[in-house]
Coordinates of C-alpha atoms in Angstrom, one line a residue:
M990 CA 0.1 0.0 0.0
T991 CA 2.7 2.4 0.6
G992 CA 3.2 2.7 -3.2
F993 CA -0.3 3.5 -3.9
R994 CA -0.2 6.1 -0.9
E995 CA 2.7 7.7 -2.5
K996 CA 1.0 7.8 -5.9
V997 CA -2.1 9.4 -4.3
R998 CA 0.0 12.0 -2.6
A999 CA 1.9 12.9 -5.6
W1000 CA -1.2 13.3 -7.9
L1001 CA -3.3 15.2 -5.5
A1002 CA -0.3 17.5 -4.8
A1003 CA 0.1 18.4 -8.7
N1004 CA -3.5 18.5 -9.5
V1005 CA -5.9 20.1 -7.0
P1006 CA -7.0 23.4 -8.3
G1007 CA -7.7 26.4 -6.5
D1008 CA -11.4 27.0 -7.2
E1009 CA -14.7 25.3 -7.5
E1010 CA -16.0 26.4 -10.8
L1011 CA -18.1 23.7 -12.3
A1012 CA -15.9 23.6 -15.4
T1013 CA -12.8 23.4 -13.2
A1014 CA -14.6 20.6 -11.1
K1015 CA -15.3 18.4 -14.3
R1016 CA -11.9 18.8 -15.6
F1017 CA -10.6 17.6 -12.4
Q1018 CA -12.8 14.9 -12.0
A1019 CA -11.9 13.6 -15.3
A1020 CA -8.2 13.8 -14.6
L1021 CA -8.8 12.0 -11.3
H1022 CA -10.6 9.1 -13.3
D1023 CA -7.9 9.1 -15.9
A1024 CA -5.3 8.8 -13.1
G1025 CA -7.0 5.8 -11.7
L1026 CA -8.1 7.6 -8.5
A1027 CA -12.1 7.8 -9.2
G1028 CA -14.4 4.8 -8.3
I1029 CA -11.6 3.1 -6.7
T1030 CA -13.7 -0.1 -5.7
W1031 CA -16.3 0.0 -8.5
P1032 CA -16.0 -2.9 -11.0
T1033 CA -13.5 -2.1 -14.1
E1034 CA -15.9 -3.3 -16.7
Y1035 CA -17.8 -0.2 -16.1
G1036 CA -15.0 2.2 -15.4
G1037 CA -14.0 1.6 -11.8
Q1038 CA -10.6 0.7 -10.8
G1039 CA -11.5 -2.6 -9.1
L1040 CA -9.2 -1.9 -6.0
T1041 CA -10.0 -2.4 -2.2
A1042 CA -11.7 -0.6 0.6
A1043 CA -7.9 -0.2 1.7
E1044 CA -7.1 1.8 -1.4
Q1045 CA -10.1 4.0 -0.9
Q1046 CA -9.2 4.9 2.6
I1047 CA -5.7 5.5 1.6
F1048 CA -7.1 8.1 -0.8
D1049 CA -9.5 9.6 1.5
Q1050 CA -6.8 10.2 4.0
E1051 CA -4.7 12.0 1.4
A1052 CA -7.4 13.9 0.0
A1053 CA -8.6 15.2 3.3
H1054 CA -5.6 17.6 3.2
Y1055 CA -7.1 19.2 0.3
D1056 CA -10.3 21.0 -0.4
L1057 CA -11.2 18.9 -3.8
P1058 CA -13.7 20.5 -6.2
T1059 CA -15.8 17.2 -6.3
S1060 CA -19.2 18.2 -3.9
V1061 CA -21.2 18.4 -7.2
F1062 CA -20.4 15.1 -7.9
R1063 CA -21.2 13.6 -4.3
I1064 CA -24.9 12.5 -5.0
G1065 CA -23.8 10.4 -8.0
M1066 CA -20.9 8.9 -6.7
G1067 CA -22.3 8.3 -3.2
M1068 CA -25.9 7.6 -4.1
C1069 CA -26.9 7.0 -7.6
G1070 CA -24.0 5.4 -9.2
P1071 CA -23.8 2.5 -6.6
T1072 CA -27.6 1.8 -6.6
I1073 CA -27.5 1.6 -10.6
L1074 CA -24.5 -1.1 -10.0
D1075 CA -26.9 -2.8 -7.5
L1076 CA -29.9 -2.9 -9.6
G1077 CA -29.2 -1.7 -13.0
T1078 CA -29.5 -3.7 -16.4
A1079 CA -25.9 -4.1 -18.2
G1080 CA -27.2 -1.5 -20.5
Q1081 CA -27.8 0.9 -17.8
K1082 CA -24.6 0.4 -16.0
A1083 CA -22.8 0.8 -19.4
R1084 CA -24.6 4.1 -20.3
Y1085 CA -24.3 5.7 -17.1
I1086 CA -21.5 4.7 -14.8
R1087 CA -18.3 5.8 -16.7
P1088 CA -19.5 9.5 -17.5
L1089 CA -20.6 9.6 -14.1
L1090 CA -17.3 8.7 -12.6
R1091 CA -15.5 11.1 -15.1
G1092 CA -17.7 14.0 -14.3
E1093 CA -19.1 14.2 -17.7
E1094 CA -22.6 14.0 -16.2
I1095 CA -24.0 15.1 -12.7
W1096 CA -26.8 13.4 -11.1
C1097 CA -29.5 14.1 -8.3
Q1098 CA -31.9 12.1 -6.4
L1099 CA -35.5 12.9 -6.5
F1100 CA -37.3 11.6 -3.6
S1101 CA -38.7 14.1 -1.1
E1102 CA -42.2 16.0 -1.8
P1103 CA -43.8 18.9 -0.1
G1104 CA -46.5 16.3 1.1
A1105 CA -44.2 13.3 1.9
G1106 CA -41.0 14.4 3.8
S1107 CA -39.9 11.7 6.4
D1108 CA -42.5 9.6 5.0
V1109 CA -41.2 9.1 1.6
A1110 CA -43.6 6.1 0.8
S1111 CA -46.5 8.8 1.0
L1112 CA -45.1 10.5 -2.2
Q1113 CA -47.8 11.7 -4.7
T1114 CA -45.7 12.1 -7.9
R1115 CA -47.3 9.9 -10.5
A1116 CA -46.1 7.9 -13.4
V1117 CA -48.7 6.1 -15.6
R1118 CA -48.2 3.5 -18.4
D1119 CA -48.9 4.9 -21.9
G1120 CA -48.1 2.0 -24.3
D1121 CA -44.2 1.3 -24.2
S1122 CA -43.9 4.7 -22.3
W1123 CA -44.5 6.2 -18.9
V1124 CA -45.9 9.7 -18.4
V1125 CA -45.0 11.7 -15.2
N1126 CA -46.7 14.5 -13.2
G1127 CA -45.9 15.9 -9.9
Q1128 CA -43.3 17.8 -7.8
K1129 CA -40.0 17.1 -5.8
V1130 CA -38.4 19.5 -3.4
W1131 CA -35.2 19.9 -1.5
T1132 CA -33.4 18.2 -4.3
T1133 CA -29.6 18.9 -4.0
V1134 CA -27.8 20.0 -7.4
A1135 CA -30.9 19.5 -9.4
H1136 CA -30.1 22.8 -11.2
L1137 CA -26.7 21.3 -12.3
A1138 CA -28.0 17.8 -13.0
D1139 CA -27.9 16.1 -16.1
F1140 CA -29.7 12.8 -14.9
G1141 CA -31.7 12.0 -11.8
A1142 CA -33.1 8.9 -9.8
L1143 CA -36.9 9.6 -9.7
L1144 CA -39.1 7.8 -7.4
A1145 CA -43.0 7.8 -8.4
R1146 CA -46.1 6.1 -7.7
T1147 CA -47.1 3.7 -10.5
D1148 CA -50.1 2.0 -8.8
P1149 CA -52.2 3.7 -6.1
D1150 CA -54.6 0.7 -5.8
V1151 CA -52.0 -1.0 -3.5
P1152 CA -50.5 -0.2 0.1
K1153 CA -48.0 2.9 -0.2
H1154 CA -45.0 0.9 -0.3
Q1155 CA -45.9 -1.4 -2.9
G1156 CA -47.0 0.8 -5.7
L1157 CA -43.4 2.8 -6.2
T1158 CA -40.9 2.6 -9.0
M1159 CA -37.7 4.1 -9.5
F1160 CA -36.7 5.8 -13.0
L1161 CA -33.6 7.0 -14.3
I1162 CA -34.7 10.5 -16.0
D1163 CA -32.8 13.1 -18.1
M1164 CA -33.0 16.2 -16.3
H1165 CA -32.8 18.2 -19.6
A1166 CA -35.9 16.4 -21.0
P1167 CA -39.3 18.5 -22.0
G1168 CA -41.4 18.5 -19.1
V1169 CA -39.0 18.9 -16.5
T1170 CA -38.8 22.3 -14.6
V1171 CA -36.0 23.1 -11.9
R1172 CA -36.3 26.2 -9.5
P1173 CA -33.6 26.9 -6.8
L1174 CA -34.5 27.5 -3.3
T1175 CA -32.5 30.0 -1.1
D1176 CA -31.7 28.8 2.5
M1177 CA -30.8 30.8 5.4
T1178 CA -27.1 30.8 4.5
G1179 CA -28.0 33.0 1.4
R1180 CA -27.0 30.1 -0.8
A1181 CA -29.3 27.8 -3.2
P1182 CA -28.3 24.3 -2.7
F1183 CA -31.6 22.8 -3.0
N1184 CA -34.4 22.9 -5.6
E1185 CA -37.7 22.2 -6.7
V1186 CA -38.3 20.2 -9.6
Y1187 CA -41.7 19.6 -11.4
F1188 CA -42.8 17.4 -13.8
A1189 CA -45.5 18.1 -16.5
D1190 CA -46.0 15.1 -18.7
L1191 CA -42.6 13.9 -18.6
R1192 CA -42.5 10.8 -20.9
L1193 CA -39.8 8.2 -20.0
P1194 CA -39.1 5.1 -22.0
A1195 CA -39.7 1.7 -20.7
G1196 CA -36.2 1.3 -20.2
A1197 CA -36.1 4.0 -17.7
V1198 CA -37.2 1.6 -15.1
L1199 CA -34.4 1.1 -12.3
G1200 CA -35.0 -2.4 -10.9
Q1201 CA -38.8 -3.7 -11.1
V1202 CA -41.9 -2.1 -11.8
G1203 CA -43.6 -1.9 -8.3
G1204 CA -40.1 -2.5 -6.8
G1205 CA -39.5 1.2 -6.0
W1206 CA -39.4 0.6 -2.0
P1207 CA -36.8 -1.9 -2.0
A1208 CA -34.8 0.3 -4.5
A1209 CA -35.1 3.4 -2.4
V1210 CA -34.1 1.6 0.5
T1211 CA -31.0 0.5 -1.2
M1212 CA -30.0 4.2 -2.2
L1213 CA -31.0 5.5 1.2
G1214 CA -28.5 3.0 2.5
H1215 CA -25.7 4.2 0.3
E1216 CA -27.1 7.9 1.0
R1217 CA -26.5 7.5 4.9
V1218 CA -23.1 5.8 4.6
S1219 CA -22.0 8.5 2.3
I1220 CA -23.3 11.2 4.4
G1221 CA -22.0 9.7 7.8
G1222 CA -18.6 8.7 6.2
F1223 CA -18.1 12.0 4.5
V1224 CA -14.6 13.0 5.0
R1225 CA -14.3 16.8 6.0
I1226 CA -12.3 19.1 4.0
R1227 CA -9.2 20.6 5.0
H1228 CA -10.8 24.1 5.5
D1229 CA -13.9 22.8 7.4
P1230 CA -14.1 25.5 10.4
L1231 CA -15.9 22.7 12.4
A1232 CA -13.2 20.1 12.1
H1233 CA -11.4 19.6 15.2
A1234 CA -8.0 20.7 13.8
N1235 CA -9.6 24.1 12.8
L1236 CA -11.3 24.5 15.8
A1237 CA -8.2 24.0 17.8
E1238 CA -6.6 26.8 15.7
T1239 CA -9.7 28.9 16.3
A1240 CA -9.1 28.5 19.9
R1241 CA -5.5 29.6 19.6
R1242 CA -6.5 32.7 17.6
Y1243 CA -9.1 33.9 20.2
G1244 CA -6.7 33.0 23.1
R1245 CA -8.8 30.2 24.5
D1246 CA -6.8 27.4 23.8
R1247 CA -5.4 27.4 27.5
D1248 CA -9.2 27.3 28.9
P1249 CA -9.5 24.1 30.6
V1250 CA -13.2 23.7 29.6
V1251 CA -12.4 24.6 25.8
R1252 CA -9.4 21.8 25.9
V1253 CA -12.0 19.0 27.5
E1254 CA -14.6 19.9 24.8
L1255 CA -11.9 19.8 22.0
A1256 CA -10.5 16.5 23.4
K1257 CA -14.0 15.1 23.3
L1258 CA -14.5 16.3 19.7
Y1259 CA -11.5 14.6 18.5
A1260 CA -12.3 11.4 20.0
A1261 CA -15.7 11.5 18.4
E1262 CA -14.3 12.3 14.9
R1263 CA -11.9 9.5 15.3
A1264 CA -14.7 6.9 16.5
L1265 CA -16.7 8.0 13.4
A1266 CA -13.8 7.8 11.2
L1267 CA -13.0 4.3 12.6
F1268 CA -16.4 3.1 12.3
N1269 CA -16.8 4.0 8.6
A1270 CA -13.5 2.6 7.9
R1271 CA -15.1 -0.6 9.3
L1272 CA -18.3 -0.1 7.1
R1273 CA -16.0 0.0 4.1
Q1274 CA -13.8 -2.9 5.0
E1275 CA -17.0 -5.1 5.5
A1276 CA -18.7 -4.0 2.3
E1277 CA -15.7 -4.8 0.3
A1278 CA -16.0 -8.6 2.0
G1279 CA -19.3 -9.1 0.7
S1280 CA -21.5 -7.6 3.8
P1281 CA -23.4 -4.4 2.9
P1282 CA -23.8 -1.8 5.8
G1283 CA -27.7 -2.3 5.7
A1284 CA -29.2 -0.4 8.7
R1285 CA -26.0 0.1 10.3
G1286 CA -25.7 3.0 7.5
S1287 CA -28.2 4.7 10.1
V1288 CA -25.9 4.6 12.6
A1289 CA -23.3 6.3 10.5
K1290 CA -25.4 9.2 9.5
L1291 CA -27.1 9.7 12.9
A1292 CA -23.3 10.0 14.2
G1293 CA -22.3 12.2 11.6
A1294 CA -25.2 14.9 12.3
Q1295 CA -24.6 14.5 15.9
L1296 CA -20.7 14.9 15.6
R1297 CA -21.7 18.2 13.7
Q1298 CA -23.9 19.4 16.4
Q1299 CA -21.3 18.7 19.1
A1300 CA -18.8 20.7 16.9
V1301 CA -21.2 23.5 16.6
A1302 CA -21.2 23.7 20.4
V1303 CA -17.7 23.7 20.5
A1304 CA -17.3 26.6 18.1
G1305 CA -19.8 28.7 20.0
L1306 CA -17.9 27.9 23.4
I1307 CA -14.7 29.2 21.6
A1308 CA -15.8 31.7 19.2
G1309 CA -18.5 33.4 21.6
P1310 CA -20.2 36.6 19.9
H1311 CA -17.6 36.1 17.0
A1312 CA -19.7 33.3 16.0
I1313 CA -22.6 35.6 15.3
A1314 CA -20.7 39.0 14.6
W1315 CA -17.5 39.3 12.9
D1316 CA -15.4 41.9 11.2
P1317 CA -16.5 42.1 7.3
D1318 CA -12.8 41.4 6.4
D1319 CA -12.7 38.2 8.8
A1320 CA -12.9 35.6 6.3
A1321 CA -12.7 32.9 8.6
G1322 CA -15.5 34.4 10.6
D1323 CA -17.6 34.2 7.7
E1324 CA -16.8 30.7 7.0
L1325 CA -17.5 29.7 10.7
A1326 CA -20.8 31.4 10.6
L1327 CA -21.8 29.6 7.3
A1328 CA -20.8 26.2 8.9
I1329 CA -23.0 26.8 12.0
N1330 CA -25.9 27.9 9.7
Q1331 CA -25.6 24.8 7.6
T1332 CA -25.5 22.3 10.4
P1333 CA -29.2 22.0 11.0
S1334 CA -29.6 20.4 7.6
S1335 CA -27.2 17.5 8.6
S1336 CA -30.0 16.1 10.8
I1337 CA -32.5 16.2 8.0
A1338 CA -30.9 15.3 5.1
G1339 CA -31.0 11.6 4.0
G1340 CA -33.9 11.2 6.7
T1341 CA -34.1 12.8 10.2
D1342 CA -32.4 11.8 13.4
Q1343 CA -35.8 10.4 14.5
I1344 CA -36.1 8.4 11.4
Q1345 CA -32.4 7.0 12.1
R1346 CA -33.3 6.0 15.6
T1347 CA -36.3 4.4 14.3
I1348 CA -34.3 2.3 12.0
I1349 CA -31.5 1.3 14.4
G1350 CA -34.4 0.6 17.4
D1351 CA -36.3 -1.9 14.7
R1352 CA -33.5 -3.3 12.7
I1353 CA -30.5 -3.2 14.7
L1354 CA -31.6 -3.4 18.2
G1355 CA -34.8 -5.7 17.9
L1356 CA -37.1 -3.4 19.7
P1357 CA -40.8 -3.9 19.2
R1358 CA -42.1 -1.8 16.2
E1359 CA -44.4 1.2 16.5
P1360 CA -48.0 0.4 15.2
V1361 CA -48.7 1.3 11.8
A1362 CA -52.3 2.0 10.7
D1363 CA -51.9 2.3 7.0
R1364 CA -49.6 -0.7 6.1
D1365 CA -52.3 -2.6 4.3
V1366 CA -54.4 0.3 3.3
P1367 CA -54.3 1.0 -0.4
F1368 CA -52.8 4.1 -1.1
R1369 CA -55.8 5.7 -2.8
E1370 CA -57.6 5.8 0.2
L1371 CA -55.0 7.7 2.3
R1372 CA -55.2 11.1 3.4
V1373 CA -51.6 12.2 2.5
G1374 CA -50.2 15.4 1.1
T1375 CA -52.8 17.0 -1.0
Q1376 CA -54.5 13.7 -1.5
R1377 CA -57.8 12.9 0.3
P1378 CA -59.7 9.7 0.0
A1379 CA -62.7 9.8 -2.0

C-alpha cells in the first residue's frame, strides 16, 4: 500500500485546483479518473478501478489534506451510481457509470415531496403507463444540485391501488428533457443548494425503470442505505471550520486554547471524530468483504449529524459573540458562521435523526415496532399530502 499512497499524494499535490467552478470541477474529476483515482472500488468493466476498500481509505486520508472540487458529484458518486451498480441492467451500467465517474454527467436524487418528507412512501408524484412509455406528473423538493444535474433517480407512484410501499417504481430520468422544470431554493445561509423540481407530462421510455416495476421501495431503501453511509462517512475538507483541527486553531486565534473547559471539549470532539472515522472504515471494509452496511448506515448517518452538532457547540464555546458577529474583513468568521448555519441540515438530509433512531431500534436493536395503521391500506384511500380519500 505504500506505493499506492505515494501515487495518491503526488497526484493530488500536482492536480488539485484552487477554485470550485463547475468547469474546473469537471476537468478535475476527469483527470482524477484518468489517473485511476475515481471509482476506486467500482468494477473495472464499467470504468471503476477494481481496487479494495484499503486503497479507498488511503485516498480519503490523503485527499483530506485538500479542498477537492468534487462536491457537485457527491450525489452521483455516493448514491445514484452505487444503486445503479446494485440494481441496473447491463445496458444502464454501461451507459451511465463511466460518464458519472469522469464527471461528464451530474446526478441528483428525486425523492422528497412537499407532502411526503420523512415518510417517503407517501409520495404523490405519478408515473402512468402509456403504451411503451411512462408519463410523469408531480413535484419534488429539497433536491440537491438539481439545477446542475444531467440525470436523476426519480421515485414515483405507479400503482395507487396497493399499499403505499408496494406501488412505487424508480426511474432514471434526463433532467434536460421537456416536462422537467427546476427552481432553486435559497436557504438561511443565503445560498441555493436545493431545488424544487416539477414534472409536467414528462415522457419516459420503458427502459428508464431501475430495478422492477413496483419495486421502487426496495430500490429506495438500497439508495438510502448508500446515502446514509455516504453522508455519515463524508471526509471533512481541509478548511472545514468545524473540524477538530481547525477549531483548535480558532481557539488559539481567540486566546482560548489554555482554557481547561475548551481543552476538554476539544478532546471530546477529537475522540468523536476518530470514532466515527474508524466506524466508517469498518463499514467500508465489511462491504468490500461482501457484507453491505444495511441498517448500520443509519448509525453512521446519525453519528455524523450528532458530531456536527457537537462541533457547533464547541465552536460557540470558543468563538462566543464572534460566531454571530465578525469583522467584514474576517474571512474565517464568515466561514465559521456559514458552517454553523448549514449544520441543522445534517439532521434532516437523508432522513431525520428520528427516522435513523427508528431504523436502529427496529432493525439493529430488535425493539418492538411502532403500530402502523396504514400498512395494508391501498394508497388511494389514504389522507396524505394534498390527497384526500374519496
